[in-house]
Amino acid sequence: MGLFNAVMSLSGAIDTDVIEDERLARHTSYRIGGRASLYLACHSYHALRRAVEVLTREQVPWVILGKGSNLLVSDAGYDGAVITLGREFQRSVLAEDGRTITVGAGVILARLVNDAMTRGLSGLEFAVGIPGTLGGAVSMNAGTRDTWIGSLIEHVVTYRPGEGMRHYDHDDVYWAYRETGIPRNEIILEATLRLEPGEKADIRAAMERYLVRRRRTQPVGSACCGSVFRNPPGRSVGAMVEECGLKGFSVGGAEVSCVHGNFIVNNGTATASDVLAVIHHVYDRVKEAYGVELQPEVKFLGF
């Protein structure tokens, strides 16, 4: 049993690309991370199911990876398999009603937002500039402080390893700030969103307003993972970090952004250890100053 047997079983499998010792820095927005023992691109549901069954049988740990926009990977990498969702999960289908759209989990969120605008569909303007895939956005209920993608979702399809597909209507799922009730042991395959018809000019103008605000308040274009910590109820992490005088604080190539205190950027030479050191320092200083124990929004792999 083990990695060798998994590679032998999956190499040449239909709809599956197999890469050994893949650098995960190529697959994260931080541009940081060591190698994964195995990197799998599964291009269909059947390929995904087979890959998970093989990895489970061979006792190889595995994770699902979207665009790596909310992830910090250890410098030592990940001693397991990273699975990404390929072609079959990168499709969008508009229903006959002209406003309900079913979207694969692998669809890039930016593409979905632009497609909605092109079709004259309103509701996703708030998501412009948010990186990552639809699956990742649904799993963390991505959005702004006040508007979340969960409010648009009518239906979600997942895969529970060992059991098969599961279906959830909107009211079956608990939706809250940066979290959902979708079980963590299930893989999101697709989601159906209900949008509203609108004028393209109005949709484009709203998108531009969101983009202008993001460019003004966030380090757009920098290598980072987005917000590092969740905002506690009624508080702003960025404001607390700034009040602690931590903007610009750095360890190695990792630095608290001078634009927004809840972003830690890679200035080009940062290691995962550098980022982790900055995270711990910010956590300690905020706890000391405010008595608040910050909860990470960023996910960690390989630590």
PDB file of N, CA and C in Angstrom, residues 22-25 28 30-36 72-79 254 266 269-277 300-303:
ATOM      1  N   GLU A  22       5.017  17.839  -7.557  1.00  0.00           N
ATOM      2  CA  GLU A  22       4.648  19.128  -8.161  1.00  0.00           C
ATOM      3  C   GLU A  22       4.836  20.263  -7.161  1.00  0.00           C
ATOM      4  N   ARG A  23       5.499  21.343  -7.613  1.00  0.00           N
ATOM      5  CA  ARG A  23       5.704  22.520  -6.761  1.00  0.00           C
ATOM      6  C   ARG A  23       4.382  23.246  -6.553  1.00  0.00           C
ATOM      7  N   LEU A  24       3.946  23.338  -5.307  1.00  0.00           N
ATOM      8  CA  LEU A  24       2.659  23.968  -5.025  1.00  0.00           C
ATOM      9  C   LEU A  24       2.730  25.487  -5.076  1.00  0.00           C
ATOM     10  N   ALA A  25       3.934  26.046  -5.053  1.00  0.00           N
ATOM     11  CA  ALA A  25       4.062  27.499  -5.218  1.00  0.00           C
ATOM     12  C   ALA A  25       3.475  27.938  -6.559  1.00  0.00           C
ATOM     13  N   THR A  28      -0.594  28.541  -5.909  1.00  0.00           N
ATOM     14  CA  THR A  28      -1.151  29.377  -4.844  1.00  0.00           C
ATOM     15  C   THR A  28      -0.917  30.843  -5.166  1.00  0.00           C
ATOM     16  N   TYR A  30      -0.142  33.037  -3.091  1.00  0.00           N
ATOM     17  CA  TYR A  30       1.010  33.501  -2.316  1.00  0.00           C
ATOM     18  C   TYR A  30       2.329  33.249  -3.050  1.00  0.00           C
ATOM     19  N   ARG A  31       2.282  32.323  -4.041  1.00  0.00           N
ATOM     20  CA  ARG A  31       3.485  31.886  -4.766  1.00  0.00           C
ATOM     21  C   ARG A  31       4.507  31.295  -3.801  1.00  0.00           C
ATOM     22  N   ILE A  32       3.982  30.597  -2.812  1.00  0.00           N
ATOM     23  CA  ILE A  32       4.789  29.983  -1.761  1.00  0.00           C
ATOM     24  C   ILE A  32       4.350  28.534  -1.625  1.00  0.00           C
ATOM     25  N   GLY A  33       5.295  27.674  -1.301  1.00  0.00           N
ATOM     26  CA  GLY A  33       4.924  26.298  -0.969  1.00  0.00           C
ATOM     27  C   GLY A  33       5.865  25.279  -1.571  1.00  0.00           C
ATOM     28  N   GLY A  34       6.121  24.220  -0.819  1.00  0.00           N
ATOM     29  CA  GLY A  34       6.963  23.131  -1.298  1.00  0.00           C
ATOM     30  C   GLY A  34       6.205  22.219  -2.241  1.00  0.00           C
ATOM     31  N   ARG A  35       6.675  21.009  -2.378  1.00  0.00           N
ATOM     32  CA  ARG A  35       6.122  20.075  -3.364  1.00  0.00           C
ATOM     33  C   ARG A  35       5.064  19.164  -2.755  1.00  0.00           C
ATOM     34  N   ALA A  36       4.076  18.829  -3.567  1.00  0.00           N
ATOM     35  CA  ALA A  36       3.115  17.789  -3.204  1.00  0.00           C
ATOM     36  C   ALA A  36       3.637  16.469  -3.745  1.00  0.00           C
ATOM     37  N   LEU A  72      -2.025  28.844   2.540  1.00  0.00           N
ATOM     38  CA  LEU A  72      -0.588  28.933   2.791  1.00  0.00           C
ATOM     39  C   LEU A  72      -0.057  27.510   2.881  1.00  0.00           C
ATOM     40  N   VAL A  73       0.860  27.172   1.985  1.00  0.00           N
ATOM     41  CA  VAL A  73       1.437  25.827   1.930  1.00  0.00           C
ATOM     42  C   VAL A  73       2.811  25.845   2.600  1.00  0.00           C
ATOM     43  N   SER A  74       3.062  24.847   3.403  1.00  0.00           N
ATOM     44  CA  SER A  74       4.340  24.725   4.108  1.00  0.00           C
ATOM     45  C   SER A  74       5.519  24.705   3.136  1.00  0.00           C
ATOM     46  N   ASP A  75       6.655  25.209   3.592  1.00  0.00           N
ATOM     47  CA  ASP A  75       7.876  25.147   2.788  1.00  0.00           C
ATOM     48  C   ASP A  75       8.281  23.706   2.521  1.00  0.00           C
ATOM     49  N   ALA A  76       7.898  22.805   3.423  1.00  0.00           N
ATOM     50  CA  ALA A  76       8.216  21.384   3.261  1.00  0.00           C
ATOM     51  C   ALA A  76       7.251  20.689   2.307  1.00  0.00           C
ATOM     52  N   GLY A  77       6.212  21.398   1.885  1.00  0.00           N
ATOM     53  CA  GLY A  77       5.246  20.820   0.961  1.00  0.00           C
ATOM     54  C   GLY A  77       4.201  19.985   1.663  1.00  0.00           C
ATOM     55  N   TYR A  78       3.611  19.067   0.920  1.00  0.00           N
ATOM     56  CA  TYR A  78       2.513  18.243   1.433  1.00  0.00           C
ATOM     57  C   TYR A  78       2.780  16.792   1.082  1.00  0.00           C
ATOM     58  N   ASP A  79       2.870  15.962   2.101  1.00  0.00           N
ATOM     59  CA  ASP A  79       3.151  14.540   1.909  1.00  0.00           C
ATOM     60  C   ASP A  79       1.839  13.805   1.641  1.00  0.00           C
ATOM     61  N   ALA A 254       7.986  38.526   4.055  1.00  0.00           N
ATOM     62  CA  ALA A 254       6.558  38.639   4.345  1.00  0.00           C
ATOM     63  C   ALA A 254       6.293  39.918   5.126  1.00  0.00           C
ATOM     64  N   ASN A 266       3.600  38.762   0.084  1.00  0.00           N
ATOM     65  CA  ASN A 266       4.905  38.198  -0.244  1.00  0.00           C
ATOM     66  C   ASN A 266       5.618  39.195  -1.139  1.00  0.00           C
ATOM     67  N   THR A 269      10.360  37.262  -1.834  1.00  0.00           N
ATOM     68  CA  THR A 269      11.306  36.297  -1.278  1.00  0.00           C
ATOM     69  C   THR A 269      10.745  35.570  -0.058  1.00  0.00           C
ATOM     70  N   ALA A 270       9.480  35.766   0.240  1.00  0.00           N
ATOM     71  CA  ALA A 270       8.898  35.209   1.471  1.00  0.00           C
ATOM     72  C   ALA A 270       8.825  33.692   1.427  1.00  0.00           C
ATOM     73  N   THR A 271       9.042  33.087   2.560  1.00  0.00           N
ATOM     74  CA  THR A 271       8.795  31.665   2.754  1.00  0.00           C
ATOM     75  C   THR A 271       7.512  31.523   3.566  1.00  0.00           C
ATOM     76  N   ALA A 272       6.998  30.300   3.616  1.00  0.00           N
ATOM     77  CA  ALA A 272       5.819  30.054   4.445  1.00  0.00           C
ATOM     78  C   ALA A 272       6.146  30.337   5.913  1.00  0.00           C
ATOM     79  N   SER A 273       7.367  30.034   6.325  1.00  0.00           N
ATOM     80  CA  SER A 273       7.778  30.298   7.709  1.00  0.00           C
ATOM     81  C   SER A 273       7.753  31.794   8.014  1.00  0.00           C
ATOM     82  N   ASP A 274       8.144  32.613   7.038  1.00  0.00           N
ATOM     83  CA  ASP A 274       8.082  34.074   7.216  1.00  0.00           C
ATOM     84  C   ASP A 274       6.636  34.520   7.431  1.00  0.00           C
ATOM     85  N   VAL A 275       5.740  34.038   6.573  1.00  0.00           N
ATOM     86  CA  VAL A 275       4.328  34.425   6.669  1.00  0.00           C
ATOM     87  C   VAL A 275       3.753  33.981   8.006  1.00  0.00           C
ATOM     88  N   LEU A 276       4.072  32.764   8.404  1.00  0.00           N
ATOM     89  CA  LEU A 276       3.553  32.228   9.664  1.00  0.00           C
ATOM     90  C   LEU A 276       4.053  33.051  10.851  1.00  0.00           C
ATOM     91  N   ALA A 277       5.304  33.487  10.786  1.00  0.00           N
ATOM     92  CA  ALA A 277       5.857  34.313  11.866  1.00  0.00           C
ATOM     93  C   ALA A 277       5.116  35.641  11.967  1.00  0.00           C
ATOM     94  N   PHE A 300      -4.323  26.334   5.965  1.00  0.00           N
ATOM     95  CA  PHE A 300      -2.932  25.905   6.052  1.00  0.00           C
ATOM     96  C   PHE A 300      -2.805  24.471   5.554  1.00  0.00           C
ATOM     97  N   LEU A 301      -1.748  24.200   4.783  1.00  0.00           N
ATOM     98  CA  LEU A 301      -1.536  22.862   4.243  1.00  0.00           C
ATOM     99  C   LEU A 301      -0.079  22.447   4.458  1.00  0.00           C
ATOM    100  N   GLY A 302       0.111  21.285   5.045  1.00  0.00           N
ATOM    101  CA  GLY A 302       1.447  20.726   5.200  1.00  0.00           C
ATOM    102  C   GLY A 302       2.147  21.098   6.484  1.00  0.00           C
ATOM    103  N   PHE A 303       1.463  21.799   7.366  1.00  0.00           N
ATOM    104  CA  PHE A 303       2.090  22.206   8.639  1.00  0.00           C
ATOM    105  C   PHE A 303       1.842  21.148   9.708  1.00  0.00           C
TER     106      PHE A 303
END
